[in-house]
Coordinates of C-alpha atoms and ligand atoms in Angstrom, one line a residue:
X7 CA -50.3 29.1 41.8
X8 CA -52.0 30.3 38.6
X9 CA -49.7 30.3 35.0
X10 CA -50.8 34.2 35.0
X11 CA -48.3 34.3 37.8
X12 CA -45.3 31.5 37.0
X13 CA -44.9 33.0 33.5
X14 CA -43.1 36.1 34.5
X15 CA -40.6 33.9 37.0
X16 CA -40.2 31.5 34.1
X17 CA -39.2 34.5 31.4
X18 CA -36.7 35.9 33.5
X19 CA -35.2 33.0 34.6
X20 CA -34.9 31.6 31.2
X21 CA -34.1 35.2 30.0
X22 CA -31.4 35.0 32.3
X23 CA -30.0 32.1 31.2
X24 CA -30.2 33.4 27.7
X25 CA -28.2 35.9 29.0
X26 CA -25.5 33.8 31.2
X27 CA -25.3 31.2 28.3
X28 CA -24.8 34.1 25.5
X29 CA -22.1 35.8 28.5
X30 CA -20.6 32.2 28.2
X31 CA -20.0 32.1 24.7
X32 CA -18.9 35.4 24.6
X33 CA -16.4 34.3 27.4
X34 CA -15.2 31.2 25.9
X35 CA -11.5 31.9 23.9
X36 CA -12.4 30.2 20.4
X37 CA -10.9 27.1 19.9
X38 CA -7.7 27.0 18.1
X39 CA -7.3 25.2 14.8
X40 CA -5.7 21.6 15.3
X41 CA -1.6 22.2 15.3
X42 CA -0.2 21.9 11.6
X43 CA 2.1 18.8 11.3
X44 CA 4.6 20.1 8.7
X45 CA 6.3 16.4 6.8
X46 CA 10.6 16.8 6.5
X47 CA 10.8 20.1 8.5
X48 CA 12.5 20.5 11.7
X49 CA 9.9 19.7 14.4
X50 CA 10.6 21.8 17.9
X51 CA 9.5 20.6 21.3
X52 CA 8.2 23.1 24.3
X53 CA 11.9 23.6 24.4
X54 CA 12.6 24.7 20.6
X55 CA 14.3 22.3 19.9
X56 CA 14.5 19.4 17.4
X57 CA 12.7 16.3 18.3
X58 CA 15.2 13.7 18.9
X59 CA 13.7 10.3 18.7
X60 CA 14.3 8.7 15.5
X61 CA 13.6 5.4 14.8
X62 CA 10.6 5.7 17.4
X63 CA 7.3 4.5 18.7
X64 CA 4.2 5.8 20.3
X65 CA 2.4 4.5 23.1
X66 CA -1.2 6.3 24.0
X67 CA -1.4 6.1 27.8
X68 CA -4.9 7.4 29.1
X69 CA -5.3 10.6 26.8
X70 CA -1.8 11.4 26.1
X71 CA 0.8 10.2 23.0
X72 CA 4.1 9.8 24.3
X73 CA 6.9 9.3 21.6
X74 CA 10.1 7.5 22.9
X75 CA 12.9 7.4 19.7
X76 CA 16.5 7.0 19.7
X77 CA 18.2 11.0 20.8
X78 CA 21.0 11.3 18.1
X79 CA 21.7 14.9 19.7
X80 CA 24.7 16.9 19.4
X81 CA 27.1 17.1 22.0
X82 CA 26.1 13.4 23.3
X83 CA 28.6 11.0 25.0
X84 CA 30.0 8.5 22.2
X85 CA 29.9 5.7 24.1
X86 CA 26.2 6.1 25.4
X87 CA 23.4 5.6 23.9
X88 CA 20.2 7.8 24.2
X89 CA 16.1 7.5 24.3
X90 CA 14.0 10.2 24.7
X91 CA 10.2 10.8 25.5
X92 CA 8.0 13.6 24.4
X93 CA 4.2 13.6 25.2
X94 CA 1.7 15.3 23.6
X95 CA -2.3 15.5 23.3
X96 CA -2.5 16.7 19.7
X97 CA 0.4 14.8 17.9
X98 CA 1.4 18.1 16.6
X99 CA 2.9 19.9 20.0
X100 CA 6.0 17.8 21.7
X101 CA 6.8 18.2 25.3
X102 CA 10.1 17.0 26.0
X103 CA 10.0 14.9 29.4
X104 CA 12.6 12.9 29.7
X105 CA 16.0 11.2 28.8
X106 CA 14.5 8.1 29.6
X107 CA 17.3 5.7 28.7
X108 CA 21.0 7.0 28.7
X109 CA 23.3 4.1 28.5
X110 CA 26.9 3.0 28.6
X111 CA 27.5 -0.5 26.7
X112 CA 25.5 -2.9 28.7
X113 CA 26.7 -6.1 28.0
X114 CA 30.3 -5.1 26.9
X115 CA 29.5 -5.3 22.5
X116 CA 32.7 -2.7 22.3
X117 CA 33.1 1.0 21.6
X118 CA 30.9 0.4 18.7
X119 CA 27.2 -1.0 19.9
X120 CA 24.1 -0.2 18.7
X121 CA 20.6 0.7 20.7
X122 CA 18.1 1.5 17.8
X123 CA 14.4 1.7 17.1
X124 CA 13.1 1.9 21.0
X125 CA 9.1 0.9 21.5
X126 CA 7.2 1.0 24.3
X127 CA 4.2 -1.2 25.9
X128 CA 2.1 -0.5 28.6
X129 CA 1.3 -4.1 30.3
X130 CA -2.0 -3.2 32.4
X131 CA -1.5 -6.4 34.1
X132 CA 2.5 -5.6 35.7
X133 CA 1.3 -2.1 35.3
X134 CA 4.7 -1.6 34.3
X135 CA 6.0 0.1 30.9
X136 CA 8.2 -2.3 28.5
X137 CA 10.9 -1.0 26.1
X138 CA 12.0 -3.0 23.4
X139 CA 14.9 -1.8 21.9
X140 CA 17.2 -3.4 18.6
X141 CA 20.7 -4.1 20.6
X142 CA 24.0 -4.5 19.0
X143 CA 27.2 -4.4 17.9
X144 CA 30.4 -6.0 16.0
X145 CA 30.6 -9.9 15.9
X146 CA 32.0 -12.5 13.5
X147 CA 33.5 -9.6 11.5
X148 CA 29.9 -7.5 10.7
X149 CA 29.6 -4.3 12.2
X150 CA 25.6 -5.7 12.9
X151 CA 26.5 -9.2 13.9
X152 CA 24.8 -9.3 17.3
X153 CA 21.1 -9.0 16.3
X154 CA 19.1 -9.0 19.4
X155 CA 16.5 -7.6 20.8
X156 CA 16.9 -5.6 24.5
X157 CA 14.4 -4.9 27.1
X158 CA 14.1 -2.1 29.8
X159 CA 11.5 -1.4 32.1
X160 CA 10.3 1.3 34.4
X161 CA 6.7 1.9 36.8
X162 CA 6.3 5.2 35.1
X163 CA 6.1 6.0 31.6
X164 CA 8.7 8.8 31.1
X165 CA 11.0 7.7 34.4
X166 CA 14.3 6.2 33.9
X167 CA 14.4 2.7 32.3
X168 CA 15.8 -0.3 34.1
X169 CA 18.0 -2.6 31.3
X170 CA 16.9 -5.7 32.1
X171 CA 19.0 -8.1 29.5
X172 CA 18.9 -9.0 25.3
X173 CA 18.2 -12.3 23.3
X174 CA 17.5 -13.5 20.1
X175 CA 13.4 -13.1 19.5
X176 CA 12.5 -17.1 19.6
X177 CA 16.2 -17.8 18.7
X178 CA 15.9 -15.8 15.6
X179 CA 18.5 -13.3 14.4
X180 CA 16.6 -9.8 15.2
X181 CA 17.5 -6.4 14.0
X182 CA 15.3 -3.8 13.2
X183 CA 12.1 -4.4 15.7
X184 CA 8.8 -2.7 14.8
X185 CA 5.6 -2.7 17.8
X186 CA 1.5 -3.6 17.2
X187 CA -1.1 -3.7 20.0
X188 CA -3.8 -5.0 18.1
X189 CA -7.6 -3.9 18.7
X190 CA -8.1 -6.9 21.5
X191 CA -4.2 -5.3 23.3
X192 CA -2.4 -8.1 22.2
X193 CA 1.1 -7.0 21.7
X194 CA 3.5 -7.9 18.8
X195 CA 7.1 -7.1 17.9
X196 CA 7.8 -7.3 14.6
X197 CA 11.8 -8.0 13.8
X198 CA 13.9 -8.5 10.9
X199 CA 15.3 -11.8 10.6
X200 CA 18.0 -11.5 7.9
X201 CA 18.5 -15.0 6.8
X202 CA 15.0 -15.5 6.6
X203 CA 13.1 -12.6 6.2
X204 CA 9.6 -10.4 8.6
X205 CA 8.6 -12.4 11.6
X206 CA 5.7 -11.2 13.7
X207 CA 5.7 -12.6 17.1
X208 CA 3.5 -12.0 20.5
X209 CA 4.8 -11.1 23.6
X210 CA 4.6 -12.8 26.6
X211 CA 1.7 -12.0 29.2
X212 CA 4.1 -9.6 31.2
X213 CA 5.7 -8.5 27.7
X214 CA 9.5 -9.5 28.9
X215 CA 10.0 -12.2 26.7
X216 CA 9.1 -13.1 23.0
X217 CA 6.3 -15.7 23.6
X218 CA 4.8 -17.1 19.7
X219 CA 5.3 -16.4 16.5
X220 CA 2.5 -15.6 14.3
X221 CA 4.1 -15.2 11.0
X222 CA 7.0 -15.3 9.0
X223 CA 7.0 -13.5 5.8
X224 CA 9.2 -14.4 3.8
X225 CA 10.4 -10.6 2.3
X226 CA 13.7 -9.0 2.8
X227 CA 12.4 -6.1 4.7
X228 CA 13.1 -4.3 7.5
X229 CA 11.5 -1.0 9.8
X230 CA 8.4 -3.2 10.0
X231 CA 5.3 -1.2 10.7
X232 CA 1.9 -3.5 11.5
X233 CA -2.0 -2.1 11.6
X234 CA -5.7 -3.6 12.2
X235 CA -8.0 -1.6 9.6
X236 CA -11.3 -2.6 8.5
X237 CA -10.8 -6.1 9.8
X238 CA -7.3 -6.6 7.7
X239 CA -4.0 -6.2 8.8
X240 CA -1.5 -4.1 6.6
X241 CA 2.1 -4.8 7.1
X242 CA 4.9 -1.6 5.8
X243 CA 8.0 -2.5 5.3
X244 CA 11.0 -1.2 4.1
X245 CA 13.8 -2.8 1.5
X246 CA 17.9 -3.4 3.0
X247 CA 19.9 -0.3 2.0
X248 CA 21.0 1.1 5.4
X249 CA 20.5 4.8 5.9
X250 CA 19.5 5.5 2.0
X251 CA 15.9 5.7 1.7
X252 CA 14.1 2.9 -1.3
X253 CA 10.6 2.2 -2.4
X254 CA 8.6 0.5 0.9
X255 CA 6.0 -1.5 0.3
X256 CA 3.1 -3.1 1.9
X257 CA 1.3 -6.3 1.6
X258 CA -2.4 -7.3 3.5
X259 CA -3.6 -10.3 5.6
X260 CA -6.9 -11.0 7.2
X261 CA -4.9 -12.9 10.1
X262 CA -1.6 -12.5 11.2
X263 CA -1.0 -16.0 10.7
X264 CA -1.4 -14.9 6.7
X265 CA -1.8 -16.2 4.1
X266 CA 0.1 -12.7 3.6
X267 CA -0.5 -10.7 -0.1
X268 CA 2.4 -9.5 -2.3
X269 CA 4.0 -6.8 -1.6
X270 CA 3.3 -3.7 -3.4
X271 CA 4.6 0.1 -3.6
X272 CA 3.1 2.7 -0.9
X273 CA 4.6 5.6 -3.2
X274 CA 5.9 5.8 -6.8
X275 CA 8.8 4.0 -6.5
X276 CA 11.1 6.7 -8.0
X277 CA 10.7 9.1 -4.6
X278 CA 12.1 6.4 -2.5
X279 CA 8.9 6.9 0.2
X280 CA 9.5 10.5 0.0
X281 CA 13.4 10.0 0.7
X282 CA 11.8 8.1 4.6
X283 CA 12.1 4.8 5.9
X284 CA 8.6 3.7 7.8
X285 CA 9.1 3.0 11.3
X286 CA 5.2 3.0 12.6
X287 CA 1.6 3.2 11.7
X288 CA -0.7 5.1 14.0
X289 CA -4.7 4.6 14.2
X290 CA -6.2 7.4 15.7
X291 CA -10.2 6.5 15.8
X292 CA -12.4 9.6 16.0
X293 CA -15.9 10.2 15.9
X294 CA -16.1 10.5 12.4
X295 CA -13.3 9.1 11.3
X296 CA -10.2 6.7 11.7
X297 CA -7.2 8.1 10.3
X298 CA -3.9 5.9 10.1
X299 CA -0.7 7.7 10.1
X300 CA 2.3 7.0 8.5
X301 CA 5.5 7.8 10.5
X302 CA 9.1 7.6 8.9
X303 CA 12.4 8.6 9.1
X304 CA 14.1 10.9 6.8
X305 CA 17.7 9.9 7.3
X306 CA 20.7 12.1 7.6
X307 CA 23.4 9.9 8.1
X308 CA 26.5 12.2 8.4
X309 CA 24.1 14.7 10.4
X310 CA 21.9 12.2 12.5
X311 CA 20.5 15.1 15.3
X312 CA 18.8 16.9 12.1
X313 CA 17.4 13.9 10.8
X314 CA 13.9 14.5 10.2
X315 CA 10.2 12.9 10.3
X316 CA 7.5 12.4 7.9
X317 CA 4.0 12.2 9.2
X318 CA 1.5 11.7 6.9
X319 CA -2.2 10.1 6.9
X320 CA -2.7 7.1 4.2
X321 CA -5.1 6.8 1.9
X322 CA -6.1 3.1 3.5
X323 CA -9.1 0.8 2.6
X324 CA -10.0 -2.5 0.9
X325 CA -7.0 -3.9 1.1
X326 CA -5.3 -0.4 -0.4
X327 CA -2.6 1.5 1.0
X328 CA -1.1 4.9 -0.5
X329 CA 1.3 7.5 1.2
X330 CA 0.0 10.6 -0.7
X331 CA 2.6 13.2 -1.8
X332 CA 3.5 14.7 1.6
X333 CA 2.1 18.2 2.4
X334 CA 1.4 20.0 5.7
X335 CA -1.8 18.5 7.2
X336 CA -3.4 19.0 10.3
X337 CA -5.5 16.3 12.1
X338 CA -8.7 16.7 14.4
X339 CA -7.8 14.0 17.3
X340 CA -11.9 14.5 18.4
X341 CA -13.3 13.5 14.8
X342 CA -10.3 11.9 13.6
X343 CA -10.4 14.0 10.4
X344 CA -7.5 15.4 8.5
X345 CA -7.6 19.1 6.8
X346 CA -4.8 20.8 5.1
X347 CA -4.1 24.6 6.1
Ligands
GAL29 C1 18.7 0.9 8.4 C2 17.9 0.7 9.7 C3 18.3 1.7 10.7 C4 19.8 1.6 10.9 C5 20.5 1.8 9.6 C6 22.0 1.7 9.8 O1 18.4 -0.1 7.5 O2 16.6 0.7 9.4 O3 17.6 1.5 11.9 O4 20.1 0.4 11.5 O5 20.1 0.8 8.7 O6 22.7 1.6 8.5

């Protein structure tokens, strides 16, 4: 067959496609803009309410955040103690799932024991999820005096946990625990050892016990928060005053085994962090981009349920670490870039 007669096929077929692929675009909604994530305001799930899981940790399964934190919500039986889970694909929308711990004092620590600061691991060799939790209560005449880490599991992310038992990290006093999966999915906890100071420790291979410790530094800190950037690790911690927020501070290593930097301020010490307490750092990796996130806790003691979050992407590199002034901010999960609306 001659061109003379393939060239009029050819037009209209790829004048047709012109036509379906101009159709298409016209039939495409356009995208929406990435979800504002507003720092210190009340953050509703799907169900309008207040995101209760303070004190919390993310875990990316497959292409979904889920956020598991302790649920200080109103109306709450005093002598349980709550976990929630949200999910989420854009960080900025919360889905509530599921009350995924609700628990009546496990190992008799009286009317007044503590479950705080719940992370989760995946362990793709159990396939099972792993929640580390800060357990407990009075003893030798602290309200605190238990210090020990607890552990729950369950086969499916948001399902109900199974407590499994709590112990002292390597025999080591242990109060508030921070998580780490590093680039290579090792997993660390990171716990506050109060006579000695910030101990980062791996876990063992099915994640139930505390297997070797890495480090200890020797600071007075505590909501540990741990990330791999640019080949060094950046450690966040905050300073001992309870529920009132103080100046954290940070400190660099280029192996966990140190040796470790000084520590130095995130934030002009005289906003206290914003008025949060640190309690992870997020790496989102985009195309363009990684973007680490800085996730507190903006503490309200005497009204816990409306205590709030602050979310904000550091200014991070070359050994640097900054928590800018906290703004609204919105975050591109594809490129991994942040805008502000
Ligand atoms: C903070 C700690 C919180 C909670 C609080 C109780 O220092 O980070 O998780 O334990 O003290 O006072």
């Amino acid at each position: 067959m001659s061109m003379r007669y393939l060239f009029p096929a050819a037009a209209a077929a790829s004048f047709c496609g012109i036509l379906l692929f101009s159709a298409q675009a016209f039939s495409q909604p356009p995208q929406p803009p990435p979800a504002v994530i507003r720092p210190g305001a009340v953050w509703p799930d799907n169900r309008g309410q207040h995101i209760q899981a303070h004190g919390g940790g993310i875990l990316k399964y497959g292409d979904t955040y889920y956020w598991f934190g302790e649920d200080r919500g109103q109306g709450l039986d005093p002598a349980k103690r709550y976990v929630s889970c949200y999910s989420s694909k854009d960080l900025a929308h919360w889905t509530f799932r599921n009350q995924v711990i609700k628990l009546s004092d496990p190992e008799n620590f009286g009317p007044h024991w503590v479950l705080e600061r719940p992370k989760v691991f995946y362990n793709a060799r159990t396939k099972r999820f792993v929640m580390y939790m800060h357990i407990d209560g009075p003893a030798g005449g602290r309200p605190y005096g238990i210090a020990r880490v607890g552990v729950a599991t369950c086969d499916i992310v948001d399902g109900d946990y199974r407590y499994l038992r709590s112990f002292r990290p390597l025999g080591h006093e242990s109060r508030d625990i921070g998580q780490f999966v590093d680039d290579d999915g090792t997993a660390y906890l990171i716990f506050e050892d109060r006579p000695f100071g910030f101990r980062i420790a791996r876990l063992s291979a099915n994640y139930l016990s505390v297997e070797k410790q890495m480090c200890l530094i020797p600071a007075h800190m505590e909501g540990g928060a741990l990330i791999h950037y640019q080949g060094l690790y950046y450690v966040i911690g905050s300073r001992l005053s309870g529920w009132a927020p103080n100046p954290n501070k940070y400190a660099t290593a280029r192996r966990l085994e140190g040796p470790w930097s000084e520590f130095r301020d995130i934030a002009p010490p005289e906003t206290r962090t914003y008025g949060s307490q640190s309690t992870m750092l997020l790496k989102v990796v985009g195309t363009k981009k990684t973007t680490v996130i800085f996730m507190g806790d903006i503490w309200k003691p005497r009204t816990q349920w409306d205590s709030r979050y602050l979310w904000m992407p550091l200014e991070i590199g070359d050994g640097k670490l900054w928590l800018p002034e906290p703004k609204p901010w919105m975050l591109d999960l594809a490129t991994g870039e942040v805008s502000f609306p």
